[in-house]
Amino acid sequence: MTSATADHLPDSTPSVTVGAPLLVRLVQQLERTAALDRLAPALAGLASPAGREPLQRILLGRDVGHALHPFLTDLPIGFWTSSLALDLLGHGKDRPASRRLLAAGLAAAAPAAATGLAEWRQTSRPETRVASAHGTLNVLALGLYAGSYATQERSPRLGLALKLAGTAVTGLSGFLGGHLVVARRTGSRHPAYRSDGTGPVLSRPGTATG
């Protein structure tokens, strides 16, 4: 299933839950935002190679048993966070190490992005809308970090400002990614995990729901 055919997929857009926490209501509203569907064609073009075998099998982690994307994102985030920590807590002599960590994060973002696009292809509305916003924010964050790398040596203050902005955008994107994985339970997984009777308690056969 791909987002390129989203108009043909059932739309299970939720209503906004009155009385729910503010962030819950905001994300539900995001899922109801049809304007985000306009991002789908551009992302579909980027994700097209991820739909071809055997690349698709690798990117979706089919031989691993579940999606590769969540833990691959730890690498660029970890490198970028470490770089920022050196900027804020280190000394002038730590700037070269900070810049190398920033570069490592930019390199590690490539496999994270590739697996993310492969996962994006597996979603349908309303999850696709949130996934599109998540991916767009990641592109913005990548641009900010790249700008920080380009300016850090000649203008440390500008480099730090861009890095801080990239961190803020990455945090927002990570929140949306967490929503997709935890709240909406998207993400590739082997069929064995759907049929072995283990998982969230309320979804187990024969379990009382209260």
mmCIF file of C-alpha atoms in Angstrom:
data_model
loop_
_atom_site.group_PDB
_atom_site.id
_atom_site.type_symbol
_atom_site.label_atom_id
_atom_site.label_comp_id
_atom_site.label_asym_id
_atom_site.label_seq_id
_atom_site.Cartn_x
_atom_site.Cartn_y
_atom_site.Cartn_z
ATOM 1 C CA MET A 1 0.000 0.000 0.000
ATOM 2 C CA THR A 2 1.431 3.384 -0.892
ATOM 3 C CA SER A 3 0.494 6.940 -0.138
ATOM 4 C CA ALA A 4 0.414 7.654 -3.855
ATOM 5 C CA THR A 5 -2.955 5.882 -3.849
ATOM 6 C CA ALA A 6 -4.210 7.582 -0.693
ATOM 7 C CA ASP A 7 -7.379 8.818 -2.404
ATOM 8 C CA HIS A 8 -8.434 5.169 -2.800
ATOM 9 C CA LEU A 9 -7.814 4.186 0.805
ATOM 10 C CA PRO A 10 -10.402 4.231 3.591
ATOM 11 C CA ASP A 11 -10.176 7.444 5.591
ATOM 12 C CA SER A 12 -10.508 6.751 9.310
ATOM 13 C CA THR A 13 -9.852 10.337 10.356
ATOM 14 C CA PRO A 14 -10.681 10.634 14.056
ATOM 15 C CA SER A 15 -12.808 13.244 15.701
ATOM 16 C CA VAL A 16 -11.071 15.565 18.151
ATOM 17 C CA THR A 17 -11.646 14.140 21.625
ATOM 18 C CA VAL A 18 -13.218 16.721 23.937
ATOM 19 C CA GLY A 19 -11.516 16.758 27.334
ATOM 20 C CA ALA A 20 -8.351 15.019 26.130
ATOM 21 C CA PRO A 21 -4.960 16.609 26.903
ATOM 22 C CA LEU A 22 -4.025 19.529 24.670
ATOM 23 C CA LEU A 23 -1.288 17.646 22.781
ATOM 24 C CA VAL A 24 -3.680 14.772 22.056
ATOM 25 C CA ARG A 25 -6.223 17.190 20.608
ATOM 26 C CA LEU A 26 -3.558 18.975 18.573
ATOM 27 C CA VAL A 27 -2.312 15.737 16.989
ATOM 28 C CA GLN A 28 -5.874 14.610 16.268
ATOM 29 C CA GLN A 29 -6.434 17.955 14.579
ATOM 30 C CA LEU A 30 -3.267 17.392 12.574
ATOM 31 C CA GLU A 31 -4.697 14.057 11.434
ATOM 32 C CA ARG A 32 -7.766 15.938 10.227
ATOM 33 C CA THR A 33 -5.746 18.509 8.248
ATOM 34 C CA ALA A 34 -6.398 17.692 4.591
ATOM 35 C CA ALA A 35 -3.829 20.282 3.479
ATOM 36 C CA LEU A 36 -1.102 17.843 4.543
ATOM 37 C CA ASP A 37 -2.215 15.551 1.705
ATOM 38 C CA ARG A 38 -0.483 18.002 -0.643
ATOM 39 C CA LEU A 39 2.866 16.796 0.668
ATOM 40 C CA ALA A 40 2.176 13.259 -0.516
ATOM 41 C CA PRO A 41 3.145 13.661 -4.212
ATOM 42 C CA ALA A 42 6.589 15.078 -3.384
ATOM 43 C CA LEU A 43 7.256 12.432 -0.748
ATOM 44 C CA ALA A 44 5.951 9.719 -3.076
ATOM 45 C CA GLY A 45 8.584 10.749 -5.616
ATOM 46 C CA LEU A 46 11.342 10.529 -3.011
ATOM 47 C CA ALA A 47 10.008 7.223 -1.719
ATOM 48 C CA SER A 48 9.598 5.585 -5.121
ATOM 49 C CA PRO A 49 12.955 3.723 -5.059
ATOM 50 C CA ALA A 50 12.065 2.343 -1.627
ATOM 51 C CA GLY A 51 9.214 0.390 -3.195
ATOM 52 C CA ARG A 52 11.455 -1.774 -5.352
ATOM 53 C CA GLU A 53 12.663 -5.185 -4.283
ATOM 54 C CA PRO A 54 15.028 -6.208 -2.811
ATOM 55 C CA LEU A 55 15.573 -2.686 -1.435
ATOM 56 C CA GLN A 56 12.073 -2.512 0.033
ATOM 57 C CA ARG A 57 12.605 -5.750 1.957
ATOM 58 C CA ILE A 58 15.825 -4.408 3.443
ATOM 59 C CA LEU A 59 14.468 -0.964 4.323
ATOM 60 C CA LEU A 60 11.369 -2.378 6.012
ATOM 61 C CA GLY A 61 13.461 -4.798 8.067
ATOM 62 C CA ARG A 62 11.504 -7.828 6.933
ATOM 63 C CA ASP A 63 14.373 -10.182 7.711
ATOM 64 C CA VAL A 64 14.968 -8.482 11.054
ATOM 65 C CA GLY A 65 11.368 -8.834 12.183
ATOM 66 C CA HIS A 66 10.365 -5.210 12.575
ATOM 67 C CA ALA A 67 10.982 -1.717 11.266
ATOM 68 C CA LEU A 68 14.562 -0.459 11.164
ATOM 69 C CA HIS A 69 13.603 3.211 11.149
ATOM 70 C CA PRO A 70 13.012 3.848 14.880
ATOM 71 C CA PHE A 71 16.416 2.717 16.067
ATOM 72 C CA LEU A 72 18.301 4.137 13.072
ATOM 73 C CA THR A 73 17.041 7.583 14.042
ATOM 74 C CA ASP A 74 18.917 7.237 17.331
ATOM 75 C CA LEU A 75 22.220 7.617 15.477
ATOM 76 C CA PRO A 76 21.821 11.108 13.951
ATOM 77 C CA ILE A 77 19.940 12.367 17.009
ATOM 78 C CA GLY A 78 22.661 11.041 19.293
ATOM 79 C CA PHE A 79 25.457 12.575 17.221
ATOM 80 C CA TRP A 80 23.691 15.950 16.978
ATOM 81 C CA THR A 81 22.827 16.021 20.673
ATOM 82 C CA SER A 82 26.427 15.202 21.592
ATOM 83 C CA SER A 83 27.638 17.971 19.285
ATOM 84 C CA LEU A 84 25.302 20.470 20.937
ATOM 85 C CA ALA A 85 26.401 19.326 24.401
ATOM 86 C CA LEU A 86 30.031 20.020 23.491
ATOM 87 C CA ASP A 87 29.070 23.480 22.241
ATOM 88 C CA LEU A 88 27.201 24.322 25.436
ATOM 89 C CA LEU A 89 29.333 22.548 28.038
ATOM 90 C CA GLY A 90 32.730 22.186 26.397
ATOM 91 C CA HIS A 91 35.564 24.570 25.601
ATOM 92 C CA GLY A 92 36.999 26.117 22.456
ATOM 93 C CA LYS A 93 39.261 23.122 21.940
ATOM 94 C CA ASP A 94 36.155 20.936 21.654
ATOM 95 C CA ARG A 95 34.834 22.698 18.547
ATOM 96 C CA PRO A 96 36.559 20.350 16.046
ATOM 97 C CA ALA A 97 35.064 17.332 17.815
ATOM 98 C CA SER A 98 31.657 19.019 17.837
ATOM 99 C CA ARG A 99 31.885 19.610 14.102
ATOM 100 C CA ARG A 100 32.887 15.987 13.458
ATOM 101 C CA LEU A 101 29.912 14.779 15.473
ATOM 102 C CA LEU A 102 27.673 17.097 13.468
ATOM 103 C CA ALA A 103 29.050 15.621 10.234
ATOM 104 C CA ALA A 104 28.529 12.088 11.558
ATOM 105 C CA GLY A 105 24.897 12.938 12.246
ATOM 106 C CA LEU A 106 24.413 14.244 8.721
ATOM 107 C CA ALA A 107 25.854 11.002 7.318
ATOM 108 C CA ALA A 108 23.771 8.825 9.632
ATOM 109 C CA ALA A 109 20.607 10.683 8.577
ATOM 110 C CA ALA A 110 20.728 9.052 5.127
ATOM 111 C CA PRO A 111 19.796 5.470 6.180
ATOM 112 C CA ALA A 112 17.323 6.834 8.719
ATOM 113 C CA ALA A 113 15.616 8.844 5.984
ATOM 114 C CA ALA A 114 15.593 5.917 3.545
ATOM 115 C CA THR A 115 13.935 3.596 6.041
ATOM 116 C CA GLY A 116 11.510 6.349 7.027
ATOM 117 C CA LEU A 117 10.391 6.820 3.426
ATOM 118 C CA ALA A 118 9.881 3.067 3.115
ATOM 119 C CA GLU A 119 7.686 3.109 6.228
ATOM 120 C CA TRP A 120 5.808 6.162 4.927
ATOM 121 C CA ARG A 121 4.775 4.143 1.899
ATOM 122 C CA GLN A 122 2.999 1.668 4.183
ATOM 123 C CA THR A 123 0.706 4.219 5.825
ATOM 124 C CA SER A 124 -2.793 5.386 4.917
ATOM 125 C CA ARG A 125 -4.832 8.338 6.084
ATOM 126 C CA PRO A 126 -4.859 9.768 8.683
ATOM 127 C CA GLU A 127 -1.447 8.379 9.657
ATOM 128 C CA THR A 128 0.017 9.469 6.324
ATOM 129 C CA ARG A 129 -0.730 13.086 7.166
ATOM 130 C CA VAL A 130 1.211 12.928 10.416
ATOM 131 C CA ALA A 131 3.981 10.933 8.732
ATOM 132 C CA SER A 132 4.214 13.580 6.009
ATOM 133 C CA ALA A 133 4.541 16.330 8.621
ATOM 134 C CA HIS A 134 7.134 14.205 10.452
ATOM 135 C CA GLY A 135 9.169 13.745 7.271
ATOM 136 C CA THR A 136 8.942 17.409 6.293
ATOM 137 C CA LEU A 137 10.166 18.477 9.728
ATOM 138 C CA ASN A 138 13.075 16.060 9.385
ATOM 139 C CA VAL A 139 14.054 17.653 6.075
ATOM 140 C CA LEU A 140 13.928 21.078 7.728
ATOM 141 C CA ALA A 141 16.037 19.855 10.645
ATOM 142 C CA LEU A 142 18.569 18.345 8.250
ATOM 143 C CA GLY A 143 18.848 21.692 6.469
ATOM 144 C CA LEU A 144 19.401 23.510 9.755
ATOM 145 C CA TYR A 145 22.101 21.078 10.849
ATOM 146 C CA ALA A 146 23.773 21.283 7.438
ATOM 147 C CA GLY A 147 23.706 25.064 7.733
ATOM 148 C CA SER A 148 25.263 24.787 11.179
ATOM 149 C CA TYR A 149 28.032 22.598 9.782
ATOM 150 C CA ALA A 150 28.706 25.088 6.989
ATOM 151 C CA THR A 151 28.876 28.121 9.282
ATOM 152 C CA GLN A 152 30.199 26.752 12.572
ATOM 153 C CA GLU A 153 33.870 27.495 11.906
ATOM 154 C CA ARG A 154 33.583 31.057 10.646
ATOM 155 C CA SER A 155 30.579 32.062 12.760
ATOM 156 C CA PRO A 156 30.263 29.932 15.914
ATOM 157 C CA ARG A 157 27.249 31.882 17.180
ATOM 158 C CA LEU A 158 25.310 31.409 13.967
ATOM 159 C CA GLY A 159 26.323 27.752 13.868
ATOM 160 C CA LEU A 160 25.062 27.287 17.415
ATOM 161 C CA ALA A 161 21.802 29.108 16.671
ATOM 162 C CA LEU A 162 21.137 26.868 13.678
ATOM 163 C CA LYS A 163 21.987 23.803 15.731
ATOM 164 C CA LEU A 164 19.590 24.845 18.487
ATOM 165 C CA ALA A 165 16.867 25.404 15.908
ATOM 166 C CA GLY A 166 17.608 21.990 14.400
ATOM 167 C CA THR A 167 17.323 20.432 17.851
ATOM 168 C CA ALA A 168 13.934 22.046 18.442
ATOM 169 C CA VAL A 169 12.609 20.864 15.068
ATOM 170 C CA THR A 170 13.997 17.380 15.646
ATOM 171 C CA GLY A 171 12.238 17.238 19.000
ATOM 172 C CA LEU A 172 8.902 18.159 17.438
ATOM 173 C CA SER A 173 9.434 15.635 14.656
ATOM 174 C CA GLY A 174 10.350 12.979 17.205
ATOM 175 C CA PHE A 175 7.119 13.638 19.081
ATOM 176 C CA LEU A 176 5.135 13.006 15.898
ATOM 177 C CA GLY A 177 7.181 9.884 15.208
ATOM 178 C CA GLY A 178 6.410 8.630 18.692
ATOM 179 C CA HIS A 179 2.717 9.275 18.082
ATOM 180 C CA LEU A 180 2.829 7.165 14.937
ATOM 181 C CA VAL A 181 4.623 4.252 16.573
ATOM 182 C CA VAL A 182 3.007 4.249 20.014
ATOM 183 C CA ALA A 183 -0.431 5.831 19.667
ATOM 184 C CA ARG A 184 -1.254 4.654 16.126
ATOM 185 C CA ARG A 185 1.001 1.567 16.201
ATOM 186 C CA THR A 186 2.326 2.002 12.686
ATOM 187 C CA GLY A 187 5.602 0.417 11.659
ATOM 188 C CA SER A 188 6.449 -2.775 9.833
ATOM 189 C CA ARG A 189 6.570 -5.992 11.820
ATOM 190 C CA HIS A 190 6.618 -9.680 11.041
ATOM 191 C CA PRO A 191 3.170 -11.358 10.973
ATOM 192 C CA ALA A 192 4.313 -13.680 13.768
ATOM 193 C CA TYR A 193 4.141 -10.735 16.158
ATOM 194 C CA ARG A 194 0.491 -10.161 15.256
ATOM 195 C CA SER A 195 -0.595 -13.751 15.912
ATOM 196 C CA ASP A 196 1.410 -14.966 18.893
ATOM 197 C CA GLY A 197 -1.010 -13.600 21.507
ATOM 198 C CA THR A 198 1.491 -11.193 23.023
ATOM 199 C CA GLY A 199 1.271 -7.431 22.958
ATOM 200 C CA PRO A 200 -0.740 -4.634 24.559
ATOM 201 C CA VAL A 201 -3.015 -6.250 27.143
ATOM 202 C CA LEU A 202 -6.270 -4.827 25.813
ATOM 203 C CA SER A 203 -5.641 -6.281 22.367
ATOM 204 C CA ARG A 204 -5.131 -9.872 23.534
ATOM 205 C CA PRO A 205 -7.920 -12.310 22.683
ATOM 206 C CA GLY A 206 -10.217 -13.025 25.590
ATOM 207 C CA THR A 207 -8.947 -10.155 27.714
ATOM 208 C CA ALA A 208 -11.594 -8.099 29.409
ATOM 209 C CA THR A 209 -11.592 -4.459 28.405
ATOM 210 C CA GLY A 210 -13.173 -3.229 31.615
#
